[in-house]
PDB file of C-alpha atoms in Angstrom:
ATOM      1  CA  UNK Z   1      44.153  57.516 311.942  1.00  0.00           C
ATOM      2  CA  UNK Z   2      47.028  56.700 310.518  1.00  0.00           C
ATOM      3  CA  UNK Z   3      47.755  53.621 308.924  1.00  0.00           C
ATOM      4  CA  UNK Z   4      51.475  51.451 308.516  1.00  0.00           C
ATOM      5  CA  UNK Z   5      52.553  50.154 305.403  1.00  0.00           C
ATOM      6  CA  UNK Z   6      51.514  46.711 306.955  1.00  0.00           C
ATOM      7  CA  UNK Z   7      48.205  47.956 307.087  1.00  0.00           C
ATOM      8  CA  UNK Z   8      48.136  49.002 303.803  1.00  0.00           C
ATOM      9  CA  UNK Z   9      49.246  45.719 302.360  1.00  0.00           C
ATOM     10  CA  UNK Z  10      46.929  44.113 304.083  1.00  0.00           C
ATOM     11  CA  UNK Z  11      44.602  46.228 302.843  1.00  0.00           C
ATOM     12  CA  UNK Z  12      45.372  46.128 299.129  1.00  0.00           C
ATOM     13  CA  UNK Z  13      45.960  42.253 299.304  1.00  0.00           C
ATOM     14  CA  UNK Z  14      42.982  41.073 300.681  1.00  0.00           C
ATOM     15  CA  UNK Z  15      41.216  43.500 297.965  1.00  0.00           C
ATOM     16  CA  UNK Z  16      43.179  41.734 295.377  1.00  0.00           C
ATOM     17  CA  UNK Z  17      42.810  37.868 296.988  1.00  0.00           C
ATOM     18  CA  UNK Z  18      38.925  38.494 296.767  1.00  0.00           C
ATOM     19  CA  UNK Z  19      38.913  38.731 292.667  1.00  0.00           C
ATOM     20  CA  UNK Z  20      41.392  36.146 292.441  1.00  0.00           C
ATOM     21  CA  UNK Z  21      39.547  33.780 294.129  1.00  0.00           C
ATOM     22  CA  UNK Z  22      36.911  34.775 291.420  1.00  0.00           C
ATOM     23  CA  UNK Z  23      34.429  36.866 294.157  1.00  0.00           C
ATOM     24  CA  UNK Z  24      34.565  39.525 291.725  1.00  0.00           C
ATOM     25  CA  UNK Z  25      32.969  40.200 288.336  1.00  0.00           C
ATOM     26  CA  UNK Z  26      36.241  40.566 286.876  1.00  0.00           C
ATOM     27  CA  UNK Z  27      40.218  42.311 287.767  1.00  0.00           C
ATOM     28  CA  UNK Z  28      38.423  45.841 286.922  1.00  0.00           C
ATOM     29  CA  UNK Z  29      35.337  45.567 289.558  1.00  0.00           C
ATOM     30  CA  UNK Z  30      34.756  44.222 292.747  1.00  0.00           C
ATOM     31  CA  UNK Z  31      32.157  42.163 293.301  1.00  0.00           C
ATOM     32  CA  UNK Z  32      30.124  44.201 295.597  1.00  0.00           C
ATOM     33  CA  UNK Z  33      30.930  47.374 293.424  1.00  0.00           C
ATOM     34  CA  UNK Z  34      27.783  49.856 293.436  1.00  0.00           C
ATOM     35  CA  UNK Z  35      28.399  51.550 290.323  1.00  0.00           C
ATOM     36  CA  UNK Z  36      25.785  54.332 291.484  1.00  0.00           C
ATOM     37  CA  UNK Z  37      27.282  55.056 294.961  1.00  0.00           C
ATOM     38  CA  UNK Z  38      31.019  55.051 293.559  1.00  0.00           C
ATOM     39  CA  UNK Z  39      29.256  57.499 290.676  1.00  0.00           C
ATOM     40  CA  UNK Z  40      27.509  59.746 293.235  1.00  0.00           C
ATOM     41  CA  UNK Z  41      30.598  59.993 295.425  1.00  0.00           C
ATOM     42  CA  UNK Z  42      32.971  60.471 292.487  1.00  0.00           C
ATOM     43  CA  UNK Z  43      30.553  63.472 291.419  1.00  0.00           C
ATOM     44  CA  UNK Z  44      30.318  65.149 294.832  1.00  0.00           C
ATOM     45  CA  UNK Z  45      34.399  64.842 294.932  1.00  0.00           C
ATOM     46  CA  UNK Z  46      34.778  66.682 291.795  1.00  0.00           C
ATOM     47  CA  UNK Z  47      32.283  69.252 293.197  1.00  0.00           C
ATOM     48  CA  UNK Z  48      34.226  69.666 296.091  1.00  0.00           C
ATOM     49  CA  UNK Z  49      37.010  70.024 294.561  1.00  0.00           C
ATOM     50  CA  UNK Z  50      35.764  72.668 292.300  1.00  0.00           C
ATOM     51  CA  UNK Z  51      35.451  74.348 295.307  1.00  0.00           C
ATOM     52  CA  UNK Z  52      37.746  74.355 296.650  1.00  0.00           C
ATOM     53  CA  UNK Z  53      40.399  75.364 293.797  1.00  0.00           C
ATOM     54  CA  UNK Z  54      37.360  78.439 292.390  1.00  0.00           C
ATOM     55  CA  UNK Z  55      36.939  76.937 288.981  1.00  0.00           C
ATOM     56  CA  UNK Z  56      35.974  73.756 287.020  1.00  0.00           C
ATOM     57  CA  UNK Z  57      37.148  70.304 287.623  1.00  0.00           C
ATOM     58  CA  UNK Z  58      37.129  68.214 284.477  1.00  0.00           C
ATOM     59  CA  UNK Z  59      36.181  64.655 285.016  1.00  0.00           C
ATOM     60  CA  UNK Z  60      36.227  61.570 283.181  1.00  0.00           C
ATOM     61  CA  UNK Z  61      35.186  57.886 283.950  1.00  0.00           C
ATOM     62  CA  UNK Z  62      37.781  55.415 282.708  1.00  0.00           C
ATOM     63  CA  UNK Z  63      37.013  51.906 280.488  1.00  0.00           C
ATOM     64  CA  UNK Z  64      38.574  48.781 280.627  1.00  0.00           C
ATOM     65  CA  UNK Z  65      40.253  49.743 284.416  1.00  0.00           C
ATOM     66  CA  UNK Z  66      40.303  49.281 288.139  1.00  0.00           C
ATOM     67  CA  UNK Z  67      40.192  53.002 288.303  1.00  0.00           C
ATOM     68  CA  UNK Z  68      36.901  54.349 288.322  1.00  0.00           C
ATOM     69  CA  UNK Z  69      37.666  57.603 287.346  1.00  0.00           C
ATOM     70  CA  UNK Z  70      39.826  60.905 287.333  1.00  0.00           C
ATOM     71  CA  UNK Z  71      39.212  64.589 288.177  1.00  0.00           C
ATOM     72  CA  UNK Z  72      41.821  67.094 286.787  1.00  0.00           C
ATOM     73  CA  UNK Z  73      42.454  70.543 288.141  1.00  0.00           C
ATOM     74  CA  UNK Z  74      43.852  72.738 286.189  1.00  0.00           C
ATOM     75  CA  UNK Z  75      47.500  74.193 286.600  1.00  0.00           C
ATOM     76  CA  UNK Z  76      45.927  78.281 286.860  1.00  0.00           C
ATOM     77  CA  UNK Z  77      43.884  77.171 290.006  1.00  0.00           C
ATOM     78  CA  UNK Z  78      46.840  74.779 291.668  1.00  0.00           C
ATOM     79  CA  UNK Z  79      50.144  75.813 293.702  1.00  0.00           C
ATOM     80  CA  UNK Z  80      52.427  73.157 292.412  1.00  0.00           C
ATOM     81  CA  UNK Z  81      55.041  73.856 290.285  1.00  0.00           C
ATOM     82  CA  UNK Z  82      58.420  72.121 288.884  1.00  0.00           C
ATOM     83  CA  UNK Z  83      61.039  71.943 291.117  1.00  0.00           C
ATOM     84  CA  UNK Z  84      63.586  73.799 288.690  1.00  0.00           C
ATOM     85  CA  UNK Z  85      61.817  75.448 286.219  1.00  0.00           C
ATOM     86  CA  UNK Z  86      58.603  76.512 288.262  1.00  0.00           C
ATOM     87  CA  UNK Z  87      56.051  75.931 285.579  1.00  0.00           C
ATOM     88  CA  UNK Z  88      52.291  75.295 287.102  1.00  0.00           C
ATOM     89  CA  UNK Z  89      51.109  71.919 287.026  1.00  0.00           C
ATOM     90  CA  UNK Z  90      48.075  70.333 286.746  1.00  0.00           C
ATOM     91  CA  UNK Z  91      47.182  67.867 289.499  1.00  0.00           C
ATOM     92  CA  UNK Z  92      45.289  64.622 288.585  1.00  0.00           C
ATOM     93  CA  UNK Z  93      42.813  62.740 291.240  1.00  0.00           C
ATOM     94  CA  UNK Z  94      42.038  59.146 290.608  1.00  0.00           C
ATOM     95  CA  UNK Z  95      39.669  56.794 292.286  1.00  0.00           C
ATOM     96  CA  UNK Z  96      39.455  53.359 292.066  1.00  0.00           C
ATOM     97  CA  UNK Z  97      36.900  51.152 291.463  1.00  0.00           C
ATOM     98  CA  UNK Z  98      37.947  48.783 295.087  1.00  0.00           C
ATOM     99  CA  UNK Z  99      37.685  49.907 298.440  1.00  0.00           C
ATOM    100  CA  UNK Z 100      37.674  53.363 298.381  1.00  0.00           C
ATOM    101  CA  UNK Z 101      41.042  54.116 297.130  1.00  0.00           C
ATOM    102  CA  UNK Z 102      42.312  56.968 295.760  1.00  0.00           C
ATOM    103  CA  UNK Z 103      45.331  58.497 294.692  1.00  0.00           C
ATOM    104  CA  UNK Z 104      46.468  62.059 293.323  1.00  0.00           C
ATOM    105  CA  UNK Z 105      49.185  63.795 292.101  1.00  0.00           C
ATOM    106  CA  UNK Z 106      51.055  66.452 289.868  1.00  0.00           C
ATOM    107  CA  UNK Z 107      51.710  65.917 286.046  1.00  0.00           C
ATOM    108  CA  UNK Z 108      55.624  66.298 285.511  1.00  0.00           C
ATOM    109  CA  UNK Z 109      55.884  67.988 281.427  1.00  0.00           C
ATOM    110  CA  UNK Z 110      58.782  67.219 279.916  1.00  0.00           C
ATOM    111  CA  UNK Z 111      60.625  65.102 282.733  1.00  0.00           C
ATOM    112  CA  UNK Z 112      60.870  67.795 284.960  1.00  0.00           C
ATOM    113  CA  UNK Z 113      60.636  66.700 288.921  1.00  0.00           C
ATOM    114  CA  UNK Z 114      56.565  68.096 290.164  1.00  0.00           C
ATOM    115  CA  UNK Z 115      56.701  69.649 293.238  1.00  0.00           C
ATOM    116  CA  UNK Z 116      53.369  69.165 295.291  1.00  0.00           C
ATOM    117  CA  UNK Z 117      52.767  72.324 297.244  1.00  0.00           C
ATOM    118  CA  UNK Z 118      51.664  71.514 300.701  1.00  0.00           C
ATOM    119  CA  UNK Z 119      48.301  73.911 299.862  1.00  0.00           C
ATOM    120  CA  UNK Z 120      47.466  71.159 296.953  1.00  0.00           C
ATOM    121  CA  UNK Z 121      48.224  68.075 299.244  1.00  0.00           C
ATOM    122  CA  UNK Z 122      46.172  69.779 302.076  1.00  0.00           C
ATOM    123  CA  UNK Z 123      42.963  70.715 299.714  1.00  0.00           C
ATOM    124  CA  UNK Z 124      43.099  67.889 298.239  1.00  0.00           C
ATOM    125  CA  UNK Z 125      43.321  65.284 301.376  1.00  0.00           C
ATOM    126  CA  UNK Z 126      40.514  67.254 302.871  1.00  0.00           C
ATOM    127  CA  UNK Z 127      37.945  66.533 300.187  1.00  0.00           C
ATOM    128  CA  UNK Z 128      38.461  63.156 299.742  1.00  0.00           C
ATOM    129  CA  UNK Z 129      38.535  62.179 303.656  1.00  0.00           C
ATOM    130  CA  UNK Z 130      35.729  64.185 304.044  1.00  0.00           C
ATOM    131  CA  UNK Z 131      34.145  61.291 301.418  1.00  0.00           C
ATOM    132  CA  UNK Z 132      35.936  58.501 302.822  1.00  0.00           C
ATOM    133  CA  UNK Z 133      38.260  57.949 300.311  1.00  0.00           C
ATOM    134  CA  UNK Z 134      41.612  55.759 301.223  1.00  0.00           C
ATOM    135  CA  UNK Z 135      44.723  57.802 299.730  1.00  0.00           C
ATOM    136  CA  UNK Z 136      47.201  55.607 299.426  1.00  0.00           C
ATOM    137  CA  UNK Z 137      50.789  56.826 299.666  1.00  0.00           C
ATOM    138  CA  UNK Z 138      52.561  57.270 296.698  1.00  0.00           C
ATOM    139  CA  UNK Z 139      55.637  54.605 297.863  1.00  0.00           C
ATOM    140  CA  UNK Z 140      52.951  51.572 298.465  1.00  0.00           C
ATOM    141  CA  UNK Z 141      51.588  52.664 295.081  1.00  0.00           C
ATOM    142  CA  UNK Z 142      55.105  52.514 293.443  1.00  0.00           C
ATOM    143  CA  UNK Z 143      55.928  49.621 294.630  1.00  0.00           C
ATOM    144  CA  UNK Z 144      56.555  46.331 292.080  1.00  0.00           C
ATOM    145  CA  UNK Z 145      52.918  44.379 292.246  1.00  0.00           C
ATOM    146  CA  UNK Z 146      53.644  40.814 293.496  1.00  0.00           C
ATOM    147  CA  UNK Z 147      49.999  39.516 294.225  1.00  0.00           C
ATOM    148  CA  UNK Z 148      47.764  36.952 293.039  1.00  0.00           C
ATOM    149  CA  UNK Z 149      46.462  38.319 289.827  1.00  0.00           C
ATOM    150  CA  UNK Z 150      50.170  39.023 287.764  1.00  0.00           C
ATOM    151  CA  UNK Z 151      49.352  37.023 285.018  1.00  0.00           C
ATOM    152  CA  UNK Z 152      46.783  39.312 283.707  1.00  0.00           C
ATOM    153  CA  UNK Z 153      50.007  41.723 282.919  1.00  0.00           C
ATOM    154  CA  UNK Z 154      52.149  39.423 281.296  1.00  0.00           C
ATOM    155  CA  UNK Z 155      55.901  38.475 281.678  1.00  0.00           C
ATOM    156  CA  UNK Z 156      57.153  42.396 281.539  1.00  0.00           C
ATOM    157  CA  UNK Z 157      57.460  42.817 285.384  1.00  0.00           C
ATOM    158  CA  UNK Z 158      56.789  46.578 285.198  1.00  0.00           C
ATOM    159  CA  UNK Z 159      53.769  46.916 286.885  1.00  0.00           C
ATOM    160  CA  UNK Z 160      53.505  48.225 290.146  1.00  0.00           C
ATOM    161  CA  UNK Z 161      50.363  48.510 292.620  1.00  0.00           C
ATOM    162  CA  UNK Z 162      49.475  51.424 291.220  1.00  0.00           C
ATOM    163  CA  UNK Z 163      48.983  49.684 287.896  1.00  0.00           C
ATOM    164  CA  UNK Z 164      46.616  47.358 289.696  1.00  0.00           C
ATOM    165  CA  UNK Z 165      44.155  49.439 291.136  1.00  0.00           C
ATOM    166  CA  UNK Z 166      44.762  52.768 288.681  1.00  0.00           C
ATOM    167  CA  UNK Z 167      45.783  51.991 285.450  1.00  0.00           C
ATOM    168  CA  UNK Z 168      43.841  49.655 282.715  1.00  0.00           C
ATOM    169  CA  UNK Z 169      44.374  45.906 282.685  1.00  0.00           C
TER     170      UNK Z 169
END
């Protein structure tokens, strides 16, 4: 299925209305938030994607965030390289702690452009649908956050969705 950008602000607003109406336990967790399902699917995905790349996955469970967690895979095992320079780069998978979400993507050393190899974006996609995991595109992610909860970021403006459901608040 695949969804509009409509659909994913609707998606990622009513997700956001439901803490700000205080339904949650906080901005970091949703109030139906099952830390032991989220854990259990979060390990599975970073089995998977062991896998599926031939080596270890590092993981790591964030604090003081709407992201539950990250899985890194190393740049040896991954296809994506800089755009000029062709250096390997590690890719970076992060859940969040809300609805599913997830998000992934290359690191980019030294301000050089990542290029995504369509062998990354396809081994990656397929472990975390096959978990039910929402990926988000990248452009609704980048895009300046204007819901209910800004306050909790201050008067800087620079936060974006992405910051909301990814980064700590």
């Amino acid at each position: 299925m695949t969804m509009g950008d409509a659909d994913w602000w609707s998606i990622l607003r009513a997700l956001d209305e439901g803490v700000a109406r205080g339904d949650g336990d906080g901005l970091e967790v949703p109030r139906d938030f099952d830390h032991a399902a989220v854990q259990g699917r979060f390990d599975r995905l970073a089995e998977r994607l062991s896998h599926a790349y031939g080596c270890p996955c590092d993981s790591g469970l964030a604090q003081d965030s709407a992201c539950f967690g990250s899985i890194w895979i190393p740049a040896e095992a991954s296809r994506s390289r800089t755009k000029r320079t062709r250096i390997p780069l590690s890719l970076t998978v992060r859940v969040s702690k809300f609805g599913g979400l997830a998000t992934y993507g290359a690191s980019s050393p030294g301000g050089h452009d990542p290029y995504l190899h369509p062998d990354d974006r396809q081994r990656i996609e397929q472990e975390l649908t096959g978990l039910g995991y929402l990926i988000v595109p990248e452009h609704i992610l980048a895009t300046p956050y204007d819901g209910p909860n800004g306050w909790v970021f201050g008067p800087t403006g620079n936060e974006t969705w992405a910051t909301r459901f990814f980064d700590q608040l």
